[in-house]
Amino acid sequence: MTGIALVGAAECDLGKTGRSVLELQVQAVTRALADAGLTLADVDGLATNAVGRFSTTELADQVGLRPAWVDSSFVGGSAFEAYVARAAQAITAGQASVVVVSFASNQRSAKSRSLGGLLEDHLPAAQFETPYAPLYPLSYYAMAAQAYLHRYGLGREHLAHVAVSARDWALRNPKAFRYGAGPLTVDDVLGSDMVSSPLTVADCCLVTDGGGAVVVTSLERARDLAKPAVRLLGYGECTDHTNMSTLDDVLDVGAARAGRAAFARAGLTPADVDVAQVYDSFTITPLLSLEALGLAEPGQAGVLAALGEFGPGGSRPLNTAGGGLSYCHPGQYGVLLLVEAVRQLRGECGDRQVAGAEVALAHGTGGILSHHATVLLGVDR
Amino acid sequence: MTPETDTYLPPSDELSAPWWDATREHRLLLQQCTACGHRQHHPRYVCTRCGATDLGWTPSAGNGVVDTFTVVHRAPRAGVETPYLVARVRLDEGPVLLTNLVEVEPRDDAVSIGTRVTLSWRDLPDGRALPVFAPEGDA
Ligand SMILES: [Zn+2]
């Protein structure tokens, strides 16, 4: 348990916006503050990245703030779950009182995404990986998927069901990129163009603009605001390998360590989670994460996917906004996991609302299973 | 099977120079800790097992197994012809390498996790060579 709460949550414009990163950032920040019933004048802490080399100073300058605390750790799409943890610590320690955690990207409009990733000549991968032409990060997840299916005797259809469930949720979310696209079938996924086996185009997340923000403050202050507070119950993280050959076992996923720390801090067990938002960069990613987090037994996440348990009406609602696979994936998706978790706990999700959701898990994954961060949230009782 | 048309030339540095020099003679080196004997790849400035910074080199016999693999169907850069096999190969000495599998059809049903593989070389235009692997007994 912590004495911290999330009090605001919002998306910036999503999809293909034609807008700049700074404009989308300002949308995210101001909308989340409006959702919280706060203004920029209340903010004294800022956490973001990917604005520029000096992300927090750029954003602070843009919105006219001189924050007492900032964080721009660059660890991949899981950064935002980690920022919430750091914000909680800063608020508890008295260094900040209201922190905005934000992200925005215009990668679809700007066509800035490359299959090969970004080459940094001075790092080991340029010598020991790039010559072999893996797609980055896709081929690493593909190799993890191959190992997962082999170890547990599962097939590509088990992966495909993850994309099918994500689409089913997206059909209930008007903001989802695939909202009007109609249902996806297992055969659709299996028949899509192979990119890096066993993953097809339909096993891979969208490439969209988008982002969002959440506002973090003390539970005490949260209880004076108009909307119900969402309590921060626990958090944990794990930094892991960044080279494709480093890890001895590709299925030894660092989410296990992040999850253990988060559940211990919260005094909860995986069975207490009512709704899970788990980073789905690829269909394999949430399967590996769910098992590592203890939300499924080893080898069983794929089986649960095939039974439809992750979709609407299933026993383990997962990625209820439609996920990175069918809702929005702006490059670093982690902030949107938090936005949806907050909305589910407030009962704001309309057609996709999970009835009676009291505990939500948001779990981010960065890089090539390189960084893992878990946040547990709950209704304020 | 990344083709001859790929013009990517890997950089090298003071740390990796002996490793790359050995490839000119088609010898695969592994870094070995002089304190604890731990073998590791890629080369680092420190032993990841014991923290010692005095590291040497030891030859690999070049035999191992496919740890996992993927058939890549879209190239990350111009000049790379698809499809081709990218794999993690676990050497009998312990360390894992990222590599390409060669002398085998780039199809999912042509290779399996656990397949035994042996070292082969793809020569680079500057005289160095890239260690790649082929199924055992196929060469
Ligand atoms: Zn050592």
PDB file of C-alpha atoms in Angstrom, chain B:
ATOM      1  CA  MET B   1      21.062 -16.645 -45.347  1.00  0.00           C
ATOM      2  CA  THR B   2      21.915 -13.017 -45.589  1.00  0.00           C
ATOM      3  CA  PRO B   3      23.178 -12.605 -49.126  1.00  0.00           C
ATOM      4  CA  GLU B   4      26.381 -11.292 -50.629  1.00  0.00           C
ATOM      5  CA  THR B   5      24.579  -8.088 -51.593  1.00  0.00           C
ATOM      6  CA  ASP B   6      24.436  -6.890 -47.973  1.00  0.00           C
ATOM      7  CA  THR B   7      26.930  -4.049 -47.679  1.00  0.00           C
ATOM      8  CA  TYR B   8      26.745  -3.702 -43.880  1.00  0.00           C
ATOM      9  CA  LEU B   9      30.258  -3.712 -42.456  1.00  0.00           C
ATOM     10  CA  PRO B  10      30.331  -4.176 -38.663  1.00  0.00           C
ATOM     11  CA  PRO B  11      32.509  -1.712 -36.748  1.00  0.00           C
ATOM     12  CA  SER B  12      35.175  -2.991 -34.357  1.00  0.00           C
ATOM     13  CA  ASP B  13      36.912  -1.421 -31.396  1.00  0.00           C
ATOM     14  CA  GLU B  14      39.905  -1.878 -29.077  1.00  0.00           C
ATOM     15  CA  LEU B  15      38.008  -4.466 -27.026  1.00  0.00           C
ATOM     16  CA  SER B  16      36.803  -6.615 -29.911  1.00  0.00           C
ATOM     17  CA  ALA B  17      39.843  -6.265 -32.211  1.00  0.00           C
ATOM     18  CA  PRO B  18      41.384  -9.651 -31.244  1.00  0.00           C
ATOM     19  CA  TRP B  19      38.012 -11.341 -31.785  1.00  0.00           C
ATOM     20  CA  TRP B  20      37.643  -9.818 -35.242  1.00  0.00           C
ATOM     21  CA  ASP B  21      41.302 -10.527 -36.142  1.00  0.00           C
ATOM     22  CA  ALA B  22      40.765 -14.223 -35.398  1.00  0.00           C
ATOM     23  CA  THR B  23      37.853 -14.291 -37.828  1.00  0.00           C
ATOM     24  CA  ARG B  24      40.327 -13.524 -40.631  1.00  0.00           C
ATOM     25  CA  GLU B  25      41.677 -17.048 -40.011  1.00  0.00           C
ATOM     26  CA  HIS B  26      38.194 -18.478 -39.472  1.00  0.00           C
ATOM     27  CA  ARG B  27      38.797 -18.966 -35.768  1.00  0.00           C
ATOM     28  CA  LEU B  28      35.952 -18.281 -33.328  1.00  0.00           C
ATOM     29  CA  LEU B  29      37.079 -16.857 -29.988  1.00  0.00           C
ATOM     30  CA  LEU B  30      35.220 -16.580 -26.729  1.00  0.00           C
ATOM     31  CA  GLN B  31      36.176 -14.200 -23.993  1.00  0.00           C
ATOM     32  CA  GLN B  32      37.344 -15.968 -20.850  1.00  0.00           C
ATOM     33  CA  CYS B  33      37.834 -14.603 -17.355  1.00  0.00           C
ATOM     34  CA  THR B  34      41.354 -15.212 -16.030  1.00  0.00           C
ATOM     35  CA  ALA B  35      40.054 -15.155 -12.446  1.00  0.00           C
ATOM     36  CA  CYS B  36      37.061 -17.519 -12.522  1.00  0.00           C
ATOM     37  CA  GLY B  37      37.218 -19.159 -15.960  1.00  0.00           C
ATOM     38  CA  HIS B  38      33.787 -17.884 -17.031  1.00  0.00           C
ATOM     39  CA  ARG B  39      33.345 -17.733 -20.811  1.00  0.00           C
ATOM     40  CA  GLN B  40      31.178 -15.032 -22.335  1.00  0.00           C
ATOM     41  CA  HIS B  41      29.996 -13.528 -25.634  1.00  0.00           C
ATOM     42  CA  HIS B  42      29.795 -10.708 -26.735  1.00  0.00           C
ATOM     43  CA  PRO B  43      33.105  -9.346 -25.417  1.00  0.00           C
ATOM     44  CA  ARG B  44      32.832  -7.052 -22.399  1.00  0.00           C
ATOM     45  CA  TYR B  45      35.180  -5.046 -20.201  1.00  0.00           C
ATOM     46  CA  VAL B  46      34.216  -7.098 -17.160  1.00  0.00           C
ATOM     47  CA  CYS B  47      33.404 -10.692 -16.271  1.00  0.00           C
ATOM     48  CA  THR B  48      29.631 -10.849 -15.748  1.00  0.00           C
ATOM     49  CA  ARG B  49      30.056 -13.721 -13.285  1.00  0.00           C
ATOM     50  CA  CYS B  50      32.752 -12.483 -10.878  1.00  0.00           C
ATOM     51  CA  GLY B  51      33.367  -8.836 -11.766  1.00  0.00           C
ATOM     52  CA  ALA B  52      37.052  -9.297 -12.641  1.00  0.00           C
ATOM     53  CA  THR B  53      38.376  -7.032 -15.398  1.00  0.00           C
ATOM     54  CA  ASP B  54      41.300  -9.218 -16.507  1.00  0.00           C
ATOM     55  CA  LEU B  55      39.872 -11.151 -19.448  1.00  0.00           C
ATOM     56  CA  GLY B  56      41.542 -13.279 -22.106  1.00  0.00           C
ATOM     57  CA  TRP B  57      40.466 -15.316 -25.125  1.00  0.00           C
ATOM     58  CA  THR B  58      39.838 -19.005 -25.674  1.00  0.00           C
ATOM     59  CA  PRO B  59      38.939 -20.785 -28.909  1.00  0.00           C
ATOM     60  CA  SER B  60      35.517 -22.315 -29.445  1.00  0.00           C
ATOM     61  CA  ALA B  61      35.239 -25.708 -31.141  1.00  0.00           C
ATOM     62  CA  GLY B  62      32.297 -24.243 -33.066  1.00  0.00           C
ATOM     63  CA  ASN B  63      29.677 -26.819 -32.159  1.00  0.00           C
ATOM     64  CA  GLY B  64      26.338 -26.135 -30.570  1.00  0.00           C
ATOM     65  CA  VAL B  65      22.568 -26.314 -30.764  1.00  0.00           C
ATOM     66  CA  VAL B  66      19.835 -24.025 -32.025  1.00  0.00           C
ATOM     67  CA  ASP B  67      18.466 -22.329 -28.892  1.00  0.00           C
ATOM     68  CA  THR B  68      15.702 -20.592 -30.830  1.00  0.00           C
ATOM     69  CA  PHE B  69      15.256 -19.088 -34.300  1.00  0.00           C
ATOM     70  CA  THR B  70      13.098 -16.988 -36.596  1.00  0.00           C
ATOM     71  CA  VAL B  71      12.660 -16.811 -40.356  1.00  0.00           C
ATOM     72  CA  VAL B  72      12.813 -13.137 -41.314  1.00  0.00           C
ATOM     73  CA  HIS B  73      10.631 -12.125 -44.259  1.00  0.00           C
ATOM     74  CA  ARG B  74      11.187  -8.366 -44.321  1.00  0.00           C
ATOM     75  CA  ALA B  75      14.623  -6.858 -44.553  1.00  0.00           C
ATOM     76  CA  PRO B  76      15.764  -4.232 -42.054  1.00  0.00           C
ATOM     77  CA  ARG B  77      17.946  -2.552 -44.684  1.00  0.00           C
ATOM     78  CA  ALA B  78      18.517  -2.410 -48.415  1.00  0.00           C
ATOM     79  CA  GLY B  79      20.643  -5.203 -49.855  1.00  0.00           C
ATOM     80  CA  VAL B  80      19.391  -7.932 -47.535  1.00  0.00           C
ATOM     81  CA  GLU B  81      17.442 -10.536 -49.478  1.00  0.00           C
ATOM     82  CA  THR B  82      14.603 -12.344 -47.735  1.00  0.00           C
ATOM     83  CA  PRO B  83      13.750 -14.830 -46.350  1.00  0.00           C
ATOM     84  CA  TYR B  84      16.657 -15.796 -44.103  1.00  0.00           C
ATOM     85  CA  LEU B  85      17.208 -17.491 -40.756  1.00  0.00           C
ATOM     86  CA  VAL B  86      18.262 -15.625 -37.617  1.00  0.00           C
ATOM     87  CA  ALA B  87      19.023 -17.815 -34.605  1.00  0.00           C
ATOM     88  CA  ARG B  88      20.438 -17.933 -31.132  1.00  0.00           C
ATOM     89  CA  VAL B  89      23.002 -20.743 -31.075  1.00  0.00           C
ATOM     90  CA  ARG B  90      24.185 -22.142 -27.760  1.00  0.00           C
ATOM     91  CA  LEU B  91      27.792 -23.264 -28.089  1.00  0.00           C
ATOM     92  CA  ASP B  92      28.880 -26.429 -26.318  1.00  0.00           C
ATOM     93  CA  GLU B  93      31.231 -24.170 -24.314  1.00  0.00           C
ATOM     94  CA  GLY B  94      28.167 -22.363 -22.884  1.00  0.00           C
ATOM     95  CA  PRO B  95      27.819 -18.896 -24.390  1.00  0.00           C
ATOM     96  CA  VAL B  96      24.990 -18.003 -26.772  1.00  0.00           C
ATOM     97  CA  LEU B  97      25.594 -16.215 -30.090  1.00  0.00           C
ATOM     98  CA  LEU B  98      23.173 -14.424 -32.335  1.00  0.00           C
ATOM     99  CA  THR B  99      23.845 -15.676 -35.845  1.00  0.00           C
ATOM    100  CA  ASN B 100      22.399 -16.774 -39.179  1.00  0.00           C
ATOM    101  CA  LEU B 101      21.697 -20.403 -40.037  1.00  0.00           C
ATOM    102  CA  VAL B 102      23.026 -21.336 -43.478  1.00  0.00           C
ATOM    103  CA  GLU B 103      22.968 -24.342 -45.801  1.00  0.00           C
ATOM    104  CA  VAL B 104      19.358 -24.953 -44.793  1.00  0.00           C
ATOM    105  CA  GLU B 105      16.103 -23.777 -46.398  1.00  0.00           C
ATOM    106  CA  PRO B 106      14.832 -20.602 -44.691  1.00  0.00           C
ATOM    107  CA  ARG B 107      11.582 -22.251 -43.646  1.00  0.00           C
ATOM    108  CA  ASP B 108      10.134 -22.891 -40.199  1.00  0.00           C
ATOM    109  CA  ASP B 109       9.845 -26.616 -40.837  1.00  0.00           C
ATOM    110  CA  ALA B 110      13.455 -26.979 -42.017  1.00  0.00           C
ATOM    111  CA  VAL B 111      15.019 -26.332 -38.616  1.00  0.00           C
ATOM    112  CA  SER B 112      14.065 -27.005 -35.000  1.00  0.00           C
ATOM    113  CA  ILE B 113      15.030 -25.865 -31.571  1.00  0.00           C
ATOM    114  CA  GLY B 114      17.659 -28.324 -30.370  1.00  0.00           C
ATOM    115  CA  THR B 115      19.082 -29.034 -33.848  1.00  0.00           C
ATOM    116  CA  ARG B 116      22.853 -29.546 -33.651  1.00  0.00           C
ATOM    117  CA  VAL B 117      24.810 -27.031 -35.699  1.00  0.00           C
ATOM    118  CA  THR B 118      28.418 -26.430 -36.604  1.00  0.00           C
ATOM    119  CA  LEU B 119      30.444 -23.337 -37.393  1.00  0.00           C
ATOM    120  CA  SER B 120      30.743 -21.952 -40.906  1.00  0.00           C
ATOM    121  CA  TRP B 121      31.991 -18.563 -42.144  1.00  0.00           C
ATOM    122  CA  ARG B 122      30.694 -15.741 -44.298  1.00  0.00           C
ATOM    123  CA  ASP B 123      33.609 -13.675 -45.547  1.00  0.00           C
ATOM    124  CA  LEU B 124      33.387  -9.902 -45.366  1.00  0.00           C
ATOM    125  CA  PRO B 125      34.922  -7.711 -48.087  1.00  0.00           C
ATOM    126  CA  ASP B 126      37.599  -6.359 -45.694  1.00  0.00           C
ATOM    127  CA  GLY B 127      39.077  -9.794 -44.922  1.00  0.00           C
ATOM    128  CA  ARG B 128      37.187 -10.369 -41.686  1.00  0.00           C
ATOM    129  CA  ALA B 129      34.451 -13.028 -41.510  1.00  0.00           C
ATOM    130  CA  LEU B 130      31.154 -13.560 -39.724  1.00  0.00           C
ATOM    131  CA  PRO B 131      30.577 -16.793 -37.815  1.00  0.00           C
ATOM    132  CA  VAL B 132      27.401 -18.463 -39.072  1.00  0.00           C
ATOM    133  CA  PHE B 133      26.131 -21.976 -38.433  1.00  0.00           C
ATOM    134  CA  ALA B 134      24.925 -24.933 -40.503  1.00  0.00           C
ATOM    135  CA  PRO B 135      23.129 -28.088 -39.432  1.00  0.00           C
ATOM    136  CA  GLU B 136      25.638 -30.774 -38.427  1.00  0.00           C
ATOM    137  CA  GLY B 137      26.543 -33.276 -41.125  1.00  0.00           C
ATOM    138  CA  ASP B 138      25.034 -31.103 -43.842  1.00  0.00           C
ATOM    139  CA  ALA B 139      28.223 -29.317 -44.813  1.00  0.00           C
TER     140      ALA B 139
END
